[in-house]
Short mmCIF file of C-alpha atoms in Angstrom, two decimals:
data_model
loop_
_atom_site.label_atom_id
_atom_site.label_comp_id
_atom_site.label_asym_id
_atom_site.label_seq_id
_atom_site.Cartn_x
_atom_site.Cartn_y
_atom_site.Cartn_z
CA UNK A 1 145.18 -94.25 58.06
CA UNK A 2 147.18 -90.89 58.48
CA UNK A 3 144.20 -89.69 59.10
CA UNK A 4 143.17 -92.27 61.51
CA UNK A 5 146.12 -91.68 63.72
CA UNK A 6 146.67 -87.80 64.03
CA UNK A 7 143.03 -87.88 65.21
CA UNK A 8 143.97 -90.52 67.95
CA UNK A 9 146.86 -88.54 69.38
CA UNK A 10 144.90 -85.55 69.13
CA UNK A 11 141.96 -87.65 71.06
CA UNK A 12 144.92 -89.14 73.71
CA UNK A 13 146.47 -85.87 74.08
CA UNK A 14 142.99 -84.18 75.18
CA UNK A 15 142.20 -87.13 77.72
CA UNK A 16 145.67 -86.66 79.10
CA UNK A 17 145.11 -83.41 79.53
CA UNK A 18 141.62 -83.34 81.06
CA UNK A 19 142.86 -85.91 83.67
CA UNK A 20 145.68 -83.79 84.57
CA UNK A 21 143.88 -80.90 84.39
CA UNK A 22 141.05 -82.10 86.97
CA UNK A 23 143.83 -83.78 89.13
CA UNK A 24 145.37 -79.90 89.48
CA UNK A 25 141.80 -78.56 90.18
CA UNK A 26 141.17 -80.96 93.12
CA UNK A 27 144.48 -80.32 94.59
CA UNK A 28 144.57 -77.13 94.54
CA UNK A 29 141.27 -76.95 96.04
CA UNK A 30 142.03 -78.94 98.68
CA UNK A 31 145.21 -77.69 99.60
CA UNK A 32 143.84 -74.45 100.44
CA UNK A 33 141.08 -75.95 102.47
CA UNK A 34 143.35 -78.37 103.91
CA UNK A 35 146.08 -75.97 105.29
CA UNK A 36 143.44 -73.46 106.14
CA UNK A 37 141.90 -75.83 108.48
CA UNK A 38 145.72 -76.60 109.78
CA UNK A 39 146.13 -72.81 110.51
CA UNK A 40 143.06 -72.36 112.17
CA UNK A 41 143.87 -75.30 114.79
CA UNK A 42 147.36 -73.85 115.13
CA UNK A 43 146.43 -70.30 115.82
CA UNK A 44 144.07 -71.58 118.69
CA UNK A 45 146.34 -74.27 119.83
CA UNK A 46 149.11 -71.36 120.28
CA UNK A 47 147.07 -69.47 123.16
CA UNK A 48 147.04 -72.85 125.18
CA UNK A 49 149.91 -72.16 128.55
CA UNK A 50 150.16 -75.77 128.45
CA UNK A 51 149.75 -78.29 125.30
CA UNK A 52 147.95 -81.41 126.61
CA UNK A 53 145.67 -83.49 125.47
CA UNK A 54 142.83 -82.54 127.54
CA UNK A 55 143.16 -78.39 126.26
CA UNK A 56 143.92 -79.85 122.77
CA UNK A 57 140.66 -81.79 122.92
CA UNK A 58 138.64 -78.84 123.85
CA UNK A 59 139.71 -76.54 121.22
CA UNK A 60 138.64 -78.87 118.32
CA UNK A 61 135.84 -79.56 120.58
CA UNK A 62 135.02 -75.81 120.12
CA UNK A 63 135.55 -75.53 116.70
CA UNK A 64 133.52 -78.35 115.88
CA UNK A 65 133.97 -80.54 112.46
CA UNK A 66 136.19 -79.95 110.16
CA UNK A 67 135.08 -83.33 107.94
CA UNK A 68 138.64 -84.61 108.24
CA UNK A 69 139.18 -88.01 108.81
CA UNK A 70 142.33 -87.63 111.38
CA UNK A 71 143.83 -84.83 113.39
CA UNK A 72 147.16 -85.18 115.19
CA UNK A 73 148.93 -82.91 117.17
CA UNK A 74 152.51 -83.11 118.37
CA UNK A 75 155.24 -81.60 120.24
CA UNK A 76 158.61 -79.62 118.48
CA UNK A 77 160.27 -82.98 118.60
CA UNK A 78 157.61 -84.71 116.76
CA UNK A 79 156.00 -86.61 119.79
CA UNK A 80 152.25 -87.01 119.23
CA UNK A 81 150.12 -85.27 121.99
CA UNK A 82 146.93 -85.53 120.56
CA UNK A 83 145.33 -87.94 117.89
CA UNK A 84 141.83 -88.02 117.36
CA UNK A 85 141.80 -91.41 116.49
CA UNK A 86 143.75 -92.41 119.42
CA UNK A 87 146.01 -94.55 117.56
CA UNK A 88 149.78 -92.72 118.09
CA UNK A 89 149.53 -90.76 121.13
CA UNK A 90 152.99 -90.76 122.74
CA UNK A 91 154.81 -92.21 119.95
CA UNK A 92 157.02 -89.96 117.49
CA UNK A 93 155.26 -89.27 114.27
CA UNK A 94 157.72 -88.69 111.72
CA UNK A 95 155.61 -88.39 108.42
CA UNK A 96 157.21 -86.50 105.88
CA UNK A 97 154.51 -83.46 106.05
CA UNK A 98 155.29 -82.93 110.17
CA UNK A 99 158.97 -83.56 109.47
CA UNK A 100 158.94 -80.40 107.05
CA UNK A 101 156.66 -78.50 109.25
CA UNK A 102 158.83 -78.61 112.69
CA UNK A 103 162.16 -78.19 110.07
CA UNK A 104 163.82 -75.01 111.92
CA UNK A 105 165.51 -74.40 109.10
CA UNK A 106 163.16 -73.80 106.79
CA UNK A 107 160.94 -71.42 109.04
CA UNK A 108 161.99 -67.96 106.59
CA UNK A 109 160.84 -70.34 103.75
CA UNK A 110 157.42 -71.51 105.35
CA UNK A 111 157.15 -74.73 107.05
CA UNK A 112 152.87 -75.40 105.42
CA UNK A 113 153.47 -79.13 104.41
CA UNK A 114 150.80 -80.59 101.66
CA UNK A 115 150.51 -83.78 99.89
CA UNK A 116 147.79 -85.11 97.48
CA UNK A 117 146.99 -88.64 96.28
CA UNK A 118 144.21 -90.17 93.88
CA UNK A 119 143.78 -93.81 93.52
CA UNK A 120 141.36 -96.17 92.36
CA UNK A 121 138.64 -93.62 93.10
CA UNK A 122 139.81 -92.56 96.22
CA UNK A 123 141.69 -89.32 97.28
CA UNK A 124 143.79 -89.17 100.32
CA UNK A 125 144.83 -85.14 101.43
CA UNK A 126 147.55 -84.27 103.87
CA UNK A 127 148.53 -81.29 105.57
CA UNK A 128 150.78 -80.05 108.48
CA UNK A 129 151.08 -76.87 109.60
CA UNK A 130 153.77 -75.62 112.69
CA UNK A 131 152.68 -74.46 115.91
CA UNK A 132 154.42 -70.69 116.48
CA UNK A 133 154.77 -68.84 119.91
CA UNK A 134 156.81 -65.96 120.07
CA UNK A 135 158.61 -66.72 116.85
CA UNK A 136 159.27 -70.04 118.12
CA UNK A 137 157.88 -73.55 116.49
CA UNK A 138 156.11 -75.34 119.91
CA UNK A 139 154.67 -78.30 117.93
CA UNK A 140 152.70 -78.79 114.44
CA UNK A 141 148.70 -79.95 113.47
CA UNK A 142 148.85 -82.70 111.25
CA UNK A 143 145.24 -83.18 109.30
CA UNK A 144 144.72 -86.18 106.72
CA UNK A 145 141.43 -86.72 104.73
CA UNK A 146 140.41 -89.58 102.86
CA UNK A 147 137.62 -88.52 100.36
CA UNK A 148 135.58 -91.03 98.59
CA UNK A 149 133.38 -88.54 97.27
CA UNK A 150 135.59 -86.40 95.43
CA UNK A 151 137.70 -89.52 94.27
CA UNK A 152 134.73 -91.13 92.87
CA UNK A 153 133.98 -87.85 90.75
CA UNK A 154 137.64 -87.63 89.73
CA UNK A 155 137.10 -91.16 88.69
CA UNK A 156 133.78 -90.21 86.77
CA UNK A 157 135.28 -87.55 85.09
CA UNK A 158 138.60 -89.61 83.55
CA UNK A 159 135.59 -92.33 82.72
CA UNK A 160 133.63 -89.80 80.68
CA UNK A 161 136.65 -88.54 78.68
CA UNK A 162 137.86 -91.32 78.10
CA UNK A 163 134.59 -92.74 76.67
CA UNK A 164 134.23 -89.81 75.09
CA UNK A 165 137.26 -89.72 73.63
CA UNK A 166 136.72 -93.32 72.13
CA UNK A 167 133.40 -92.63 70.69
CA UNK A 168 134.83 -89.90 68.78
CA UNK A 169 137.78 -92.06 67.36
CA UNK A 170 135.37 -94.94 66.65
CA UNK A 171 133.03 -92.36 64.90
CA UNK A 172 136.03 -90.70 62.94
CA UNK A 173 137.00 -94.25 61.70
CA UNK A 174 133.91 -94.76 60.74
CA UNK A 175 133.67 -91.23 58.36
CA UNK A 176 137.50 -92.11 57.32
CA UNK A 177 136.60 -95.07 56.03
CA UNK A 178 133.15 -94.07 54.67
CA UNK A 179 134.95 -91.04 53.02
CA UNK A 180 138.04 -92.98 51.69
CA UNK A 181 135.87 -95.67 49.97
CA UNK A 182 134.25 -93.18 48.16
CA UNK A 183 136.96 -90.57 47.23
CA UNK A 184 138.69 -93.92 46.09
CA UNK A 185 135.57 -94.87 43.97
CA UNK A 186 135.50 -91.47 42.27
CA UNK A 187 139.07 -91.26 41.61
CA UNK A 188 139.00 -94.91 39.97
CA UNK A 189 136.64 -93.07 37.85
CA UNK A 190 138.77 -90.20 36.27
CA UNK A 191 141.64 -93.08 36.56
CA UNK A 192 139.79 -95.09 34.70
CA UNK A 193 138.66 -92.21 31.90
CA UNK A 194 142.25 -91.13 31.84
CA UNK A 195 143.67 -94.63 30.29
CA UNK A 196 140.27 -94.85 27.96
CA UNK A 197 141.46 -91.35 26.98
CA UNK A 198 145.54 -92.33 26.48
CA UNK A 199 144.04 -95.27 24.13
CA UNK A 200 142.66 -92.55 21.58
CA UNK A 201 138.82 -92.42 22.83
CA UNK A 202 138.71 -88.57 23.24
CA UNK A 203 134.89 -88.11 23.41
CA UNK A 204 134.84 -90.20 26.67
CA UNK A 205 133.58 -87.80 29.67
CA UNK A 206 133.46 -88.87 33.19
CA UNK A 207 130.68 -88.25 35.13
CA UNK A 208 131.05 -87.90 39.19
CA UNK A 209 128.25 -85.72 40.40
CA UNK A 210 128.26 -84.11 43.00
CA UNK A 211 129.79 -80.59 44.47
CA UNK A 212 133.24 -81.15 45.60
CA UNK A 213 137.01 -80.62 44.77
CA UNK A 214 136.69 -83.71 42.41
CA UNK A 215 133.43 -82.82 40.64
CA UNK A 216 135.62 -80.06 39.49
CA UNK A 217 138.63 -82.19 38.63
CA UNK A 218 136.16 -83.84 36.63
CA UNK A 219 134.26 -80.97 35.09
CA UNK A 220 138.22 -79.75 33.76
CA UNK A 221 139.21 -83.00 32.99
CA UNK A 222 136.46 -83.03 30.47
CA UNK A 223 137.14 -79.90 29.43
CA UNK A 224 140.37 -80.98 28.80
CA UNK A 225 139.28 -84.20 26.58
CA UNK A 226 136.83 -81.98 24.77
CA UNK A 227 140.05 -79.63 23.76
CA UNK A 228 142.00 -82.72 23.21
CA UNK A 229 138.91 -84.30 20.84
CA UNK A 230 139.32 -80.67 19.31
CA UNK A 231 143.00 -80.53 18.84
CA UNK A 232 143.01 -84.65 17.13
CA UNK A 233 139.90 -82.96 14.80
CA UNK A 234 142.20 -80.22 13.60
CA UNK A 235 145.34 -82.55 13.41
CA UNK A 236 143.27 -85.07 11.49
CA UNK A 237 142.01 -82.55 8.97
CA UNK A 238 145.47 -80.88 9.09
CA UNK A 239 147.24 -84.12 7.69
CA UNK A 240 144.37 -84.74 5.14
CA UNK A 241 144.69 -81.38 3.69
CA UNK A 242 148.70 -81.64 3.47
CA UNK A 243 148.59 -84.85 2.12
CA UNK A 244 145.85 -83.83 -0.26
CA UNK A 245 147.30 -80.20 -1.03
CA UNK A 246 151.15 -82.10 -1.33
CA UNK A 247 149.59 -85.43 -3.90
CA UNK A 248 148.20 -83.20 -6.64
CA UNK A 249 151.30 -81.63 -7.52
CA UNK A 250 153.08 -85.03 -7.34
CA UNK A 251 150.35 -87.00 -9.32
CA UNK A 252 150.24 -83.98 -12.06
CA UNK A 253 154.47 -84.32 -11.80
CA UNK A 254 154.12 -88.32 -12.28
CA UNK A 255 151.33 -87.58 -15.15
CA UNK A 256 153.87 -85.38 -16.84
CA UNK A 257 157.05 -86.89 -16.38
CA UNK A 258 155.16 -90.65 -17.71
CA UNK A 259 153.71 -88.54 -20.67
CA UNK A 260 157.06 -87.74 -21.70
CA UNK A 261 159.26 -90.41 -21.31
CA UNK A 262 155.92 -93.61 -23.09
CA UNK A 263 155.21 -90.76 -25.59
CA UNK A 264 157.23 -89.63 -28.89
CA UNK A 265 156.97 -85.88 -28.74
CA UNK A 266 158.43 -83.03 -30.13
CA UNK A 267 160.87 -80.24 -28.54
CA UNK A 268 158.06 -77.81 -28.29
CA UNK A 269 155.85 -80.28 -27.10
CA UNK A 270 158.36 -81.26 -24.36
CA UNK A 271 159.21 -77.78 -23.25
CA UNK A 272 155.50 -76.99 -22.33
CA UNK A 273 155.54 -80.68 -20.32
CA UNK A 274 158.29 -79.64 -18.66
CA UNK A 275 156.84 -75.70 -18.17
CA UNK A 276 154.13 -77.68 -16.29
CA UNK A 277 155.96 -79.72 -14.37
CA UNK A 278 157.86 -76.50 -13.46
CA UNK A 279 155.17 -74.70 -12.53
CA UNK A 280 153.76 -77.65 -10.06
CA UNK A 281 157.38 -78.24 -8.65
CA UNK A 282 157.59 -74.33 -7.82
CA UNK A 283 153.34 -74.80 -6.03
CA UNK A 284 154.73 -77.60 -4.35
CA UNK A 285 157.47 -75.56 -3.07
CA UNK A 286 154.97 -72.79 -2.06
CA UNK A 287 153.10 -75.15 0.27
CA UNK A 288 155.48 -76.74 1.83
CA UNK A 289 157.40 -72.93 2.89
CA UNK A 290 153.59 -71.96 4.29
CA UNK A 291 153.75 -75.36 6.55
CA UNK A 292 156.88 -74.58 7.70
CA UNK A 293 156.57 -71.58 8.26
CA UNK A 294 153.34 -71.86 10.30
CA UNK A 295 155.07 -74.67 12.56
CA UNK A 296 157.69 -72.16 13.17
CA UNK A 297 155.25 -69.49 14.33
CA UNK A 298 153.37 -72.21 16.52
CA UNK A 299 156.50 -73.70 18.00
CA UNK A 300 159.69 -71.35 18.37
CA UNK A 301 159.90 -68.98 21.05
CA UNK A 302 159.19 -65.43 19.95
CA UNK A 303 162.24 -63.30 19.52
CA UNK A 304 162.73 -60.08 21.23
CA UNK A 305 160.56 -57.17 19.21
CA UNK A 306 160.81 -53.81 18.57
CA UNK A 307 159.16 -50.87 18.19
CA UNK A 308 158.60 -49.89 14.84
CA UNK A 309 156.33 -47.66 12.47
CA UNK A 310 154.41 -49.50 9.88
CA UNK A 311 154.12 -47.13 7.13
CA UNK A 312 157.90 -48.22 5.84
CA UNK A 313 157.10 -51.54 6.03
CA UNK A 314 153.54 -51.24 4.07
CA UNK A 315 155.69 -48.62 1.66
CA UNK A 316 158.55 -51.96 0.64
CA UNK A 317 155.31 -54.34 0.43
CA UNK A 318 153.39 -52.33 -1.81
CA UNK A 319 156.86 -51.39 -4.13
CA UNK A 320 156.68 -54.93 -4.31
CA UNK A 321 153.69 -56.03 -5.11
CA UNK A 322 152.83 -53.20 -7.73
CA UNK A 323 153.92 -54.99 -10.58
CA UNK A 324 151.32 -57.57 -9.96
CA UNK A 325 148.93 -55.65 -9.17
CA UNK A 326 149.42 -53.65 -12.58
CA UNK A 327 149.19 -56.63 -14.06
CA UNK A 328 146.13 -57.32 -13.17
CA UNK A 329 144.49 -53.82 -13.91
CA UNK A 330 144.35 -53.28 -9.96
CA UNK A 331 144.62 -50.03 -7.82
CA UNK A 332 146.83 -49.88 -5.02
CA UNK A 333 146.31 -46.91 -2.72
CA UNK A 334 148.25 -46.11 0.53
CA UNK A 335 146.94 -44.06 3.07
CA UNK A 336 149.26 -43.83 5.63
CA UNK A 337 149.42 -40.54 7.14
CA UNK A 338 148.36 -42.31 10.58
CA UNK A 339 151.76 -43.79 11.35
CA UNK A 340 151.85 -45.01 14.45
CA UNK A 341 154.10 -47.18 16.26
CA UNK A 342 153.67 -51.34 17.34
CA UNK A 343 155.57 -53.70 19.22
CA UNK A 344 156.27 -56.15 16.69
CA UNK A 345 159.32 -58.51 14.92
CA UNK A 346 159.56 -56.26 12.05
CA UNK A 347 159.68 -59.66 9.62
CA UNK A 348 156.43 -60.44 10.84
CA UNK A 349 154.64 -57.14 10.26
CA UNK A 350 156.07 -57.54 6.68
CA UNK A 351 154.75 -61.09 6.37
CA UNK A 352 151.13 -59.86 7.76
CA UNK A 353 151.30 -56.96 5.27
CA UNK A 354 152.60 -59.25 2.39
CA UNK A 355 149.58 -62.06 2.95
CA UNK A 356 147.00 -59.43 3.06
CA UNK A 357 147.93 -57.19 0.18
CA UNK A 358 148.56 -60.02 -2.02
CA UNK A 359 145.09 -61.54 -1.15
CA UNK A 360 143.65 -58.38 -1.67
CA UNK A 361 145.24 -58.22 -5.32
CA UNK A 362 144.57 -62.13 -6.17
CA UNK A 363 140.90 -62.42 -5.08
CA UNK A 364 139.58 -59.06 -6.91
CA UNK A 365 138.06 -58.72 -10.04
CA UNK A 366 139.47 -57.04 -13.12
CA UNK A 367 139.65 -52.94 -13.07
CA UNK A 368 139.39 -53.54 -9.05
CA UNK A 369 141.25 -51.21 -6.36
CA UNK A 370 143.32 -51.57 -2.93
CA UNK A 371 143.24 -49.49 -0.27
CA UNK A 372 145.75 -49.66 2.64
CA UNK A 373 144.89 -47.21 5.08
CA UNK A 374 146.50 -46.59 9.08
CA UNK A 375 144.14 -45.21 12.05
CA UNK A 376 144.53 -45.08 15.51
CA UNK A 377 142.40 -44.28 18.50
CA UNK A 378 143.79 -44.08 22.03
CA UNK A 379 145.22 -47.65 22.90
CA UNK A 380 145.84 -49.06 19.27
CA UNK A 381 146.92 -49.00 15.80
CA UNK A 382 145.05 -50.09 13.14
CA UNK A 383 145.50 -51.54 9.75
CA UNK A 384 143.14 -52.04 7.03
CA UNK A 385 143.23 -53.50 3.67
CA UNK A 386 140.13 -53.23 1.99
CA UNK A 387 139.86 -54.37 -1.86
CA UNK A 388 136.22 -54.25 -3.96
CA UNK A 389 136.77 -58.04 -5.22
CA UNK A 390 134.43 -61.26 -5.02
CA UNK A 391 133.78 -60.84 -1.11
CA UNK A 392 132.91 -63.40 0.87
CA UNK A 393 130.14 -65.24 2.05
CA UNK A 394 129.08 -65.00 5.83
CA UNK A 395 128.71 -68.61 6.58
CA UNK A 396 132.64 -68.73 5.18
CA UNK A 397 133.93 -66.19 7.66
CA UNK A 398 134.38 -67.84 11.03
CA UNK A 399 136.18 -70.61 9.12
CA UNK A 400 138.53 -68.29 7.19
CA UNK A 401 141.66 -68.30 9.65
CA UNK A 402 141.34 -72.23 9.61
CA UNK A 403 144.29 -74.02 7.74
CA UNK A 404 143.94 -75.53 4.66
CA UNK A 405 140.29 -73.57 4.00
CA UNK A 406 139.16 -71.65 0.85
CA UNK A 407 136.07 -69.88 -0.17
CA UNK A 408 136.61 -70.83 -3.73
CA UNK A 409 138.50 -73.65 -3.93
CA UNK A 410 138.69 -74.06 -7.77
CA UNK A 411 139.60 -70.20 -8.46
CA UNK A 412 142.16 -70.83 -5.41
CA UNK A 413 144.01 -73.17 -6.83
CA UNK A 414 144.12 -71.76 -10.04
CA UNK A 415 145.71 -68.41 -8.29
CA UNK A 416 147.87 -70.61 -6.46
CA UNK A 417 146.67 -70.33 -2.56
CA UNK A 418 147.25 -72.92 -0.01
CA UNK A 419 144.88 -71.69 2.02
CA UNK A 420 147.63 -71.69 4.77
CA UNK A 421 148.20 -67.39 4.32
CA UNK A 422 145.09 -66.27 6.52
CA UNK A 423 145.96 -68.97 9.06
CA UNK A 424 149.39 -67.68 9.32
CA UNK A 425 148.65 -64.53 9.60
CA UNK A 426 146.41 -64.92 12.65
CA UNK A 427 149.18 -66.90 14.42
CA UNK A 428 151.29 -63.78 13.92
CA UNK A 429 148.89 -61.31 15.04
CA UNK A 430 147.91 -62.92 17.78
CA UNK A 431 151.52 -63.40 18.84
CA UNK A 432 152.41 -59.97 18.92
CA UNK A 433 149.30 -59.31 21.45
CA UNK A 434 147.07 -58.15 18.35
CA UNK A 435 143.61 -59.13 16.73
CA UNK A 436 142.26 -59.68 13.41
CA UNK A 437 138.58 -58.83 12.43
CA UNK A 438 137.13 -59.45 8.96
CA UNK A 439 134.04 -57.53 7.19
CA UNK A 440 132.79 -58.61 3.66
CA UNK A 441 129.97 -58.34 1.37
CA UNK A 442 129.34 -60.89 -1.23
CA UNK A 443 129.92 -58.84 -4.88
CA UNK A 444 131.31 -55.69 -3.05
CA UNK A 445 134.47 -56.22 -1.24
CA UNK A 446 136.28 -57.15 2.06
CA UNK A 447 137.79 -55.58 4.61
CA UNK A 448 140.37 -57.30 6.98
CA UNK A 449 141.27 -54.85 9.67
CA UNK A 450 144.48 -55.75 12.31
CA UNK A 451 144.56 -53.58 15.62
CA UNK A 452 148.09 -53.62 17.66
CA UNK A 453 149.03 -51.86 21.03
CA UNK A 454 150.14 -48.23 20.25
CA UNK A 455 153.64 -47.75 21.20
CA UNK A 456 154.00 -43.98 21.57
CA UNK A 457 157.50 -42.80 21.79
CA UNK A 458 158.58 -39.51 23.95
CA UNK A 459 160.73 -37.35 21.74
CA UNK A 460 162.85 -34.55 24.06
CA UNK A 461 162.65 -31.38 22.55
CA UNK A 462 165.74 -29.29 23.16
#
């Protein structure tokens, strides 16, 4: 309807202003015609010795017709001399045009008198011009034309516009309506998807067709259910996996703690239950810090980093991890002569480190070795961790930074993963505007390599 009605004024507007504009044409048209007629009469009427009738009556004799419908002379007092018609000789004429023309007064502004009139298809002109003889105003031509003609093609013209003008609003209804029926139609349709969607049907897509503005509101809004199916997957599998990964420890606990209190046992016997029970209190403990701590890294606001080398980072890792790694009869080697500075919370480079090297030590077979080595190239840093365990198989990789997932899930368990470490490391990486690629071969070894932004600092040399 907005619509509807900026397009009439704009329609009104125009026909108002093509009338106007054709009602300025003709009168400016025949104004100059007009008075030029006037002038001519009054330049030849000037030379008479005497103004009478009789000379009057030649000199528009001589100069023939001037398609006017009345001509009247008159005197400086306003006393008609001459009228072609016949109708006011000797009687005063005092219409407003000779009134201004014999005005004394207004001689150094001009005395030229014009008025224009259109009605009902007619046009009536009038024009007076004074006559002058030396410098003196001796009498005035009065002309006044009544044109059917022209007033009929006035008329035509407003009749045209304004049909015109009504066609065009009729036809733009007709499109406004057309085209708000069926924008209305489409939009039920993604109205419609949206509350099948907010009830908890995510793989509902809505289908417009089409090539316009809302054929791509569609084509995003299913995008956006697709992610949404995608995200209620993840959560769904997310919360099976907790629950799963959080009820074994509790059954074992429940299986252990019943044990002991229906059964007779002896001290010894009691101190292993309770070992066990120790030892699934303390996994319990371990998933439930990876699950917060990956819904910290997913939902605080990253804190302002730093620029920092990673070599003394990797160094207080390693220090730290060496004692398990001797106990398991693996090599750790550091090559770090690469140093090179990142943009990175330095907790979080020590948590990526951490997660890596101790995957590297848990996952690798007896007599195995380590290697943490630092590179660089022009625009990053790189670190690698490569150990020579178990490997991994290909169709395992792209699922290996998903949460909860393990390539072995027995022997992970037994080592105590959550399968949470590799997902939390990602989030970090990624975080800190780095990437995380993984190479492997089943029996040989993996490599996990992590590239950062190099962060060279200026020293000034003295």
């Amino acid at each position: 309807m907005t619509y509807v009605f900026i397009t009439f004024f704009v329609l009104l507007f125009l026909n108002i202003y093509t009338t106007k504009a054709t009602h300025e044409l003709f009168y400016s048209n025949n104004k100059v015609a007009m008075l030029e007629k006037c002038q001519l009469a009054s330049d030849e009427i000037a030379k008479l010795e005497v103004m009478n009738r009789e000379g009057i009556g030649d000199i528009f004799n001589e100069l023939g017709s001037m398609t006017v419908t009345r001509t009247v002379v008159t005197d400086p007092y306003g006393l008609a001399i001459y009228d072609s018609l016949g109708q006011s000789e000797g009687s005063f004429i005092l219409f407003p045009e000779v009134v201004q023309a014999l005005d004394d007064t207004m001689w150094q502004y001009g005395n030229d008198s014009f008025s224009w009139v259109y009605h009902d298809g007619a046009m009536r002109s009038c024009a007076a011009t004074p006559v002058i003889r030396f410098d003196a105003i001796i009498g005035c031509v009065y002309m006044t034309e009544y044109n059917v003609e022209q007033g009929a093609l006035i008329k035509s013209v407003q009749s045209n516009v304004l049909h015109t003008t009504l066609i065009l609003e009729i036809i733009l209804i007709f499109f406004s309506l057309v085209f708000s029926k069926t924008f209305s139609r489409r939009l039920q349709k993604i109205m419609t998807s949206m509350r099948i969607i907010q009830e908890g049907d995510y793989s509902h897509k809505v289908s417009l067709g089409g090539n316009d503005e809302l054929t791509v509101l569609g084509d995003e809004f299913n995008d956006l259910t697709e992610r949404l199916q995608t995200s209620e997957q993840k959560r769904s599998r997310f919360v099976s996996d907790a629950s799963h990964e959080l009820k074994t420890p509790l059954a074992s606990i429940k299986l252990l703690t019943d044990s002991i209190m229906q059964n007779d046992m002896d001290t010894e016997t009691i101190r292993e239950f309770v070992g066990d029970i120790g030892d699934e209190a303390e996994r319990l403990n371990r998933v439930a810090s990876k699950l917060l701590s990956l819904t910290k890294v997913d939902g605080e606001p990253v804190e302002e980093s730093q620029i920092i080398p990673m070599a003394p980072t990797i160094r207080r890792v390693a220090q730290r991890l060496s004692g398990i790694a001797m106990a398991s009869g693996i090599t750790l080697s550091l090559d770090l002569a690469m140093d090179t500075p990142i943009l990175i919370l330095e907790d979080d480079l020590y948590q990526i480190v951490f997660n890596l090297i101790e995957n590297g030590i848990k996952y690798n077979v007896p007599g195995g070795s380590l290697t943490v080595r630092l590179s660089r190239d022009e625009e990053n840093a790189y670190l690698e961790v490569s150990d020579t365990g178990m490997g991994i198989p290909e169709d395992a990789i792209p699922h290996l930074f998903e949460r909860f997932f393990r390539v072995d899930k027995a022997r992970s368990r037994q080592s105590g993963g959550s399968g949470l470490g590799l997902a939390i490391v990602r989030a970090i990486i990624q975080r800190s505007r780095g990437d995380i690629r993984v190479t492997s071969v089943v029996g040989e070894g993996t490599t996990f390599t992590v590239s950062f932004p190099a962060f060279d600092t200026e020293v000034d040399s003295v």
